[in-house]
mmCIF file of C-alpha atoms in Angstrom:
data_model
loop_
_atom_site.group_PDB
_atom_site.id
_atom_site.type_symbol
_atom_site.label_atom_id
_atom_site.label_comp_id
_atom_site.label_asym_id
_atom_site.label_seq_id
_atom_site.Cartn_x
_atom_site.Cartn_y
_atom_site.Cartn_z
ATOM 1 C CA MET A 1008 81.049 -213.173 18.623
ATOM 2 C CA ILE A 1009 77.931 -212.705 19.649
ATOM 3 C CA VAL A 1010 77.014 -208.745 21.217
ATOM 4 C CA LEU A 1011 73.544 -208.334 23.035
ATOM 5 C CA GLY A 1012 73.008 -204.421 22.510
ATOM 6 C CA VAL A 1013 70.373 -202.782 25.071
ATOM 7 C CA ASP A 1014 68.516 -199.485 24.979
ATOM 8 C CA PRO A 1015 67.532 -199.294 27.950
ATOM 9 C CA GLY A 1016 64.359 -197.576 29.690
ATOM 10 C CA THR A 1017 61.879 -197.973 31.972
ATOM 11 C CA ALA A 1018 58.762 -198.089 29.898
ATOM 12 C CA VAL A 1019 60.494 -199.764 26.917
ATOM 13 C CA THR A 1020 63.694 -201.345 27.021
ATOM 14 C CA GLY A 1021 65.229 -202.107 23.170
ATOM 15 C CA TYR A 1022 67.509 -204.983 22.715
ATOM 16 C CA GLY A 1023 69.269 -206.657 19.703
ATOM 17 C CA VAL A 1024 71.456 -209.629 19.414
ATOM 18 C CA VAL A 1025 73.825 -209.488 16.685
ATOM 19 C CA ARG A 1026 76.198 -212.261 15.841
ATOM 20 C CA ARG A 1027 79.665 -211.328 14.046
ATOM 21 C CA ASP A 1028 82.292 -213.765 13.233
ATOM 22 C CA THR A 1029 83.734 -213.596 10.266
ATOM 23 C CA GLY A 1030 82.740 -211.429 7.333
ATOM 24 C CA ALA A 1031 79.237 -209.201 7.593
ATOM 25 C CA PRO A 1032 76.917 -209.152 10.985
ATOM 26 C CA SER A 1033 74.098 -211.007 11.073
ATOM 27 C CA LEU A 1034 70.784 -210.039 13.568
ATOM 28 C CA VAL A 1035 69.753 -213.009 15.647
ATOM 29 C CA GLU A 1036 67.206 -211.401 17.408
ATOM 30 C CA CYS A 1037 65.895 -207.756 18.370
ATOM 31 C CA GLY A 1038 62.524 -206.872 20.290
ATOM 32 C CA ILE A 1039 61.820 -204.905 23.248
ATOM 33 C CA ILE A 1040 60.943 -205.611 26.668
ATOM 34 C CA ARG A 1041 57.891 -203.154 27.701
ATOM 35 C CA THR A 1042 56.696 -202.784 30.949
ATOM 36 C CA HIS A 1043 52.967 -201.313 32.457
ATOM 37 C CA PRO A 1044 53.379 -197.612 33.002
ATOM 38 C CA LYS A 1045 51.363 -197.749 36.211
ATOM 39 C CA ASP A 1046 53.210 -200.609 37.974
ATOM 40 C CA PRO A 1047 55.713 -199.303 40.699
ATOM 41 C CA LEU A 1048 59.294 -198.723 39.528
ATOM 42 C CA PRO A 1049 60.644 -201.801 41.332
ATOM 43 C CA ASP A 1050 58.299 -204.067 39.520
ATOM 44 C CA ARG A 1051 59.259 -202.669 36.204
ATOM 45 C CA LEU A 1052 62.612 -202.997 37.082
ATOM 46 C CA CYS A 1053 62.179 -206.385 37.961
ATOM 47 C CA ALA A 1054 60.633 -207.048 34.541
ATOM 48 C CA ILE A 1055 63.558 -205.864 32.814
ATOM 49 C CA HIS A 1056 66.020 -208.013 34.756
ATOM 50 C CA ASP A 1057 64.014 -210.628 33.916
ATOM 51 C CA GLY A 1058 63.803 -210.344 30.234
ATOM 52 C CA ILE A 1059 67.361 -209.250 29.788
ATOM 53 C CA ALA A 1060 68.703 -212.482 32.111
ATOM 54 C CA GLU A 1061 66.372 -214.493 29.763
ATOM 55 C CA LEU A 1062 68.158 -213.001 26.472
ATOM 56 C CA ILE A 1063 71.506 -213.674 28.158
ATOM 57 C CA GLU A 1064 70.384 -217.274 29.237
ATOM 58 C CA ARG A 1065 68.888 -217.810 25.599
ATOM 59 C CA HIS A 1066 71.822 -216.749 23.816
ATOM 60 C CA LYS A 1067 74.889 -216.781 25.593
ATOM 61 C CA PRO A 1068 76.202 -213.694 24.499
ATOM 62 C CA ASP A 1069 79.773 -212.768 24.678
ATOM 63 C CA SER A 1070 79.215 -208.867 25.087
ATOM 64 C CA LEU A 1071 76.873 -206.524 26.195
ATOM 65 C CA ALA A 1072 76.738 -203.331 24.514
ATOM 66 C CA ILE A 1073 74.613 -200.593 26.426
ATOM 67 C CA GLU A 1074 73.776 -196.950 25.809
ATOM 68 C CA ASP A 1075 74.987 -194.839 28.086
ATOM 69 C CA VAL A 1076 73.176 -192.082 29.764
ATOM 70 C CA PHE A 1077 71.853 -188.956 28.262
ATOM 71 C CA TYR A 1078 70.982 -186.095 30.167
ATOM 72 C CA ALA A 1079 67.629 -185.128 29.837
ATOM 73 C CA ARG A 1080 65.910 -182.043 30.252
ATOM 74 C CA ASN A 1081 64.113 -183.338 33.529
ATOM 75 C CA VAL A 1082 66.471 -185.095 35.983
ATOM 76 C CA ARG A 1083 63.963 -187.458 37.174
ATOM 77 C CA THR A 1084 63.953 -188.724 33.656
ATOM 78 C CA THR A 1085 67.773 -189.242 33.477
ATOM 79 C CA ILE A 1086 67.416 -190.914 37.458
ATOM 80 C CA VAL A 1087 65.155 -193.106 36.240
ATOM 81 C CA LEU A 1088 66.740 -194.255 33.020
ATOM 82 C CA GLY A 1089 70.023 -194.617 35.663
ATOM 83 C CA HIS A 1090 68.008 -197.103 37.470
ATOM 84 C CA ALA A 1091 66.825 -199.211 34.060
ATOM 85 C CA ARG A 1092 70.492 -198.867 33.099
ATOM 86 C CA GLY A 1093 71.929 -200.267 36.329
ATOM 87 C CA VAL A 1094 69.249 -203.315 36.213
ATOM 88 C CA VAL A 1095 70.955 -203.971 32.694
ATOM 89 C CA LEU A 1096 74.438 -203.841 33.814
ATOM 90 C CA LEU A 1097 73.706 -205.913 36.923
ATOM 91 C CA CYS A 1098 72.422 -208.916 34.487
ATOM 92 C CA GLY A 1099 75.571 -208.596 32.358
ATOM 93 C CA ALA A 1100 77.953 -208.484 35.319
ATOM 94 C CA LYS A 1101 76.297 -211.225 36.986
ATOM 95 C CA ALA A 1102 76.543 -213.394 33.540
ATOM 96 C CA GLY A 1103 80.552 -212.333 33.339
ATOM 97 C CA LEU A 1104 79.885 -210.667 30.288
ATOM 98 C CA GLU A 1105 82.648 -207.920 29.165
ATOM 99 C CA ILE A 1106 80.697 -204.605 28.936
ATOM 100 C CA SER A 1107 80.896 -201.686 26.951
ATOM 101 C CA GLU A 1108 79.000 -198.275 27.169
ATOM 102 C CA TYR A 1109 78.587 -196.086 23.980
ATOM 103 C CA THR A 1110 76.778 -192.660 24.108
ATOM 104 C CA PRO A 1111 73.855 -192.268 21.647
ATOM 105 C CA ALA A 1112 76.076 -190.159 19.380
ATOM 106 C CA GLU A 1113 79.201 -192.993 19.036
ATOM 107 C CA ILE A 1114 76.366 -195.380 18.225
ATOM 108 C CA LYS A 1115 75.011 -193.132 15.400
ATOM 109 C CA LYS A 1116 78.477 -192.397 14.363
ATOM 110 C CA ALA A 1117 79.456 -196.188 14.109
ATOM 111 C CA VAL A 1118 76.144 -197.097 12.323
ATOM 112 C CA CYS A 1119 75.373 -194.144 10.199
ATOM 113 C CA GLY A 1120 78.860 -192.047 9.957
ATOM 114 C CA THR A 1121 77.541 -189.186 12.037
ATOM 115 C CA GLY A 1122 76.810 -188.449 15.757
ATOM 116 C CA GLY A 1123 73.618 -186.466 14.897
ATOM 117 C CA ALA A 1124 71.655 -189.266 12.813
ATOM 118 C CA THR A 1125 68.055 -189.413 13.383
ATOM 119 C CA LYS A 1126 66.198 -192.237 14.563
ATOM 120 C CA GLU A 1127 65.054 -193.017 10.679
ATOM 121 C CA GLN A 1128 68.185 -192.836 9.695
ATOM 122 C CA VAL A 1129 69.634 -195.440 12.396
ATOM 123 C CA GLN A 1130 66.585 -197.724 11.636
ATOM 124 C CA PHE A 1131 67.210 -197.744 7.700
ATOM 125 C CA MET A 1132 71.053 -197.933 8.378
ATOM 126 C CA VAL A 1133 70.638 -200.986 10.940
ATOM 127 C CA GLY A 1134 68.727 -202.618 8.257
ATOM 128 C CA SER A 1135 71.114 -202.089 5.417
ATOM 129 C CA LEU A 1136 74.180 -203.158 7.259
ATOM 130 C CA LEU A 1137 72.456 -206.406 8.305
ATOM 131 C CA ARG A 1138 70.760 -206.794 4.655
ATOM 132 C CA LEU A 1139 67.532 -207.274 6.477
ATOM 133 C CA LYS A 1140 64.151 -206.523 4.245
ATOM 134 C CA SER A 1141 62.979 -203.802 6.280
ATOM 135 C CA PRO A 1142 64.379 -202.026 9.322
ATOM 136 C CA PRO A 1143 63.951 -203.136 12.792
ATOM 137 C CA ARG A 1144 60.701 -202.049 14.234
ATOM 138 C CA PRO A 1145 59.912 -200.273 16.724
ATOM 139 C CA ALA A 1146 62.627 -197.636 16.837
ATOM 140 C CA ASP A 1147 63.501 -198.771 20.363
ATOM 141 C CA ALA A 1148 64.490 -202.246 19.202
ATOM 142 C CA ALA A 1149 66.458 -200.683 16.154
ATOM 143 C CA ASP A 1150 68.844 -198.900 18.563
ATOM 144 C CA GLY A 1151 69.009 -201.893 20.987
ATOM 145 C CA VAL A 1152 70.522 -203.589 17.545
ATOM 146 C CA ALA A 1153 72.766 -200.430 16.597
ATOM 147 C CA ALA A 1154 74.213 -200.577 19.901
ATOM 148 C CA ALA A 1155 75.213 -203.880 19.294
ATOM 149 C CA LEU A 1156 76.568 -203.268 15.865
ATOM 150 C CA ALA A 1157 78.622 -200.647 17.155
ATOM 151 C CA HIS A 1158 80.304 -202.651 19.364
ATOM 152 C CA ALA A 1159 80.883 -205.591 17.103
ATOM 153 C CA LEU A 1160 82.006 -203.035 14.369
ATOM 154 C CA SER A 1161 84.590 -201.517 16.749
ATOM 155 C CA ALA A 1162 85.725 -205.067 18.353
ATOM 156 C CA VAL A 1163 86.723 -205.851 14.673
ATOM 157 C CA THR A 1164 88.115 -202.860 14.064
ATOM 158 C CA GLY A 1165 90.102 -202.976 17.144
ATOM 159 C CA ARG A 1166 91.663 -206.427 16.643
ATOM 160 C CA LYS A 1167 92.419 -205.128 12.922
ATOM 161 C CA LEU A 1168 94.418 -202.352 14.688
ATOM 162 C CA ALA A 1169 96.064 -204.693 17.141
ATOM 163 C CA ALA A 1170 96.874 -206.994 14.523
ATOM 164 C CA ALA A 1171 98.418 -204.303 12.320
ATOM 165 C CA ALA A 1172 100.616 -203.108 15.451
ATOM 166 C CA ILE A 1173 102.005 -206.417 16.187
ATOM 167 C CA ILE A 1174 102.978 -206.746 12.282
ATOM 168 C CA GLN A 1175 104.495 -203.265 12.669
ATOM 169 C CA ARG A 1176 106.449 -204.473 15.680
ATOM 170 C CA GLU A 1177 107.639 -207.434 14.005
ATOM 171 C CA THR A 1178 108.688 -205.541 10.781
ATOM 172 C CA ASP A 1179 110.572 -202.988 12.864
ATOM 173 C CA THR A 1180 112.494 -205.968 14.805
ATOM 174 C CA LEU A 1181 113.039 -207.481 11.486
ATOM 175 C CA GLY A 1182 114.725 -204.234 10.281
ATOM 176 C CA VAL A 1183 116.819 -203.836 13.424
ATOM 177 C CA LEU A 1184 118.271 -207.519 13.104
ATOM 178 C CA ALA A 1185 118.998 -207.109 9.398
ATOM 179 C CA ALA A 1186 120.609 -204.096 10.060
ATOM 180 C CA ALA A 1187 122.672 -205.455 12.631
ATOM 181 C CA LEU A 1188 123.592 -208.124 10.764
ATOM 182 C CA GLY A 1189 124.613 -206.084 7.601
ATOM 183 C CA ARG A 1190 127.079 -204.400 9.734
#
């Protein structure tokens, strides 16, 4: 499974591409898409779109994991962030990707064990989980990788839980059959 994780922003959008087939996840690529602060918003959104579309084309991910909206003190900041998220979601939808949205606290909890982790703790744990020599930098790139990791780790856990449920159902069925035959 290949997951593209995105931490959207109109100034800096962080991303990470993580592969997880069996065993430990591995980092394929991470980085940022930086827009020019003086450019009009539509031009910045086009740059984000082009960058995400290019990543999807190059890596052919199965899933897109994106950080959900947090509510900033400044309403304008929240609205502009929503525009960036919309562009990323559109890219994923047009590519037919499975899209999962995670709150910042859910990502931090999946990667660090606590939803209140600092950016430095997230960077450290991302580096540790992926066995990197140094944590991804800048922090926006590490956040994109963390989103991808959160999804990759939860997808594997979800598959294990589904398999356990199937095994339990089969065991229950065998128990009922054994009881019926024993009568």
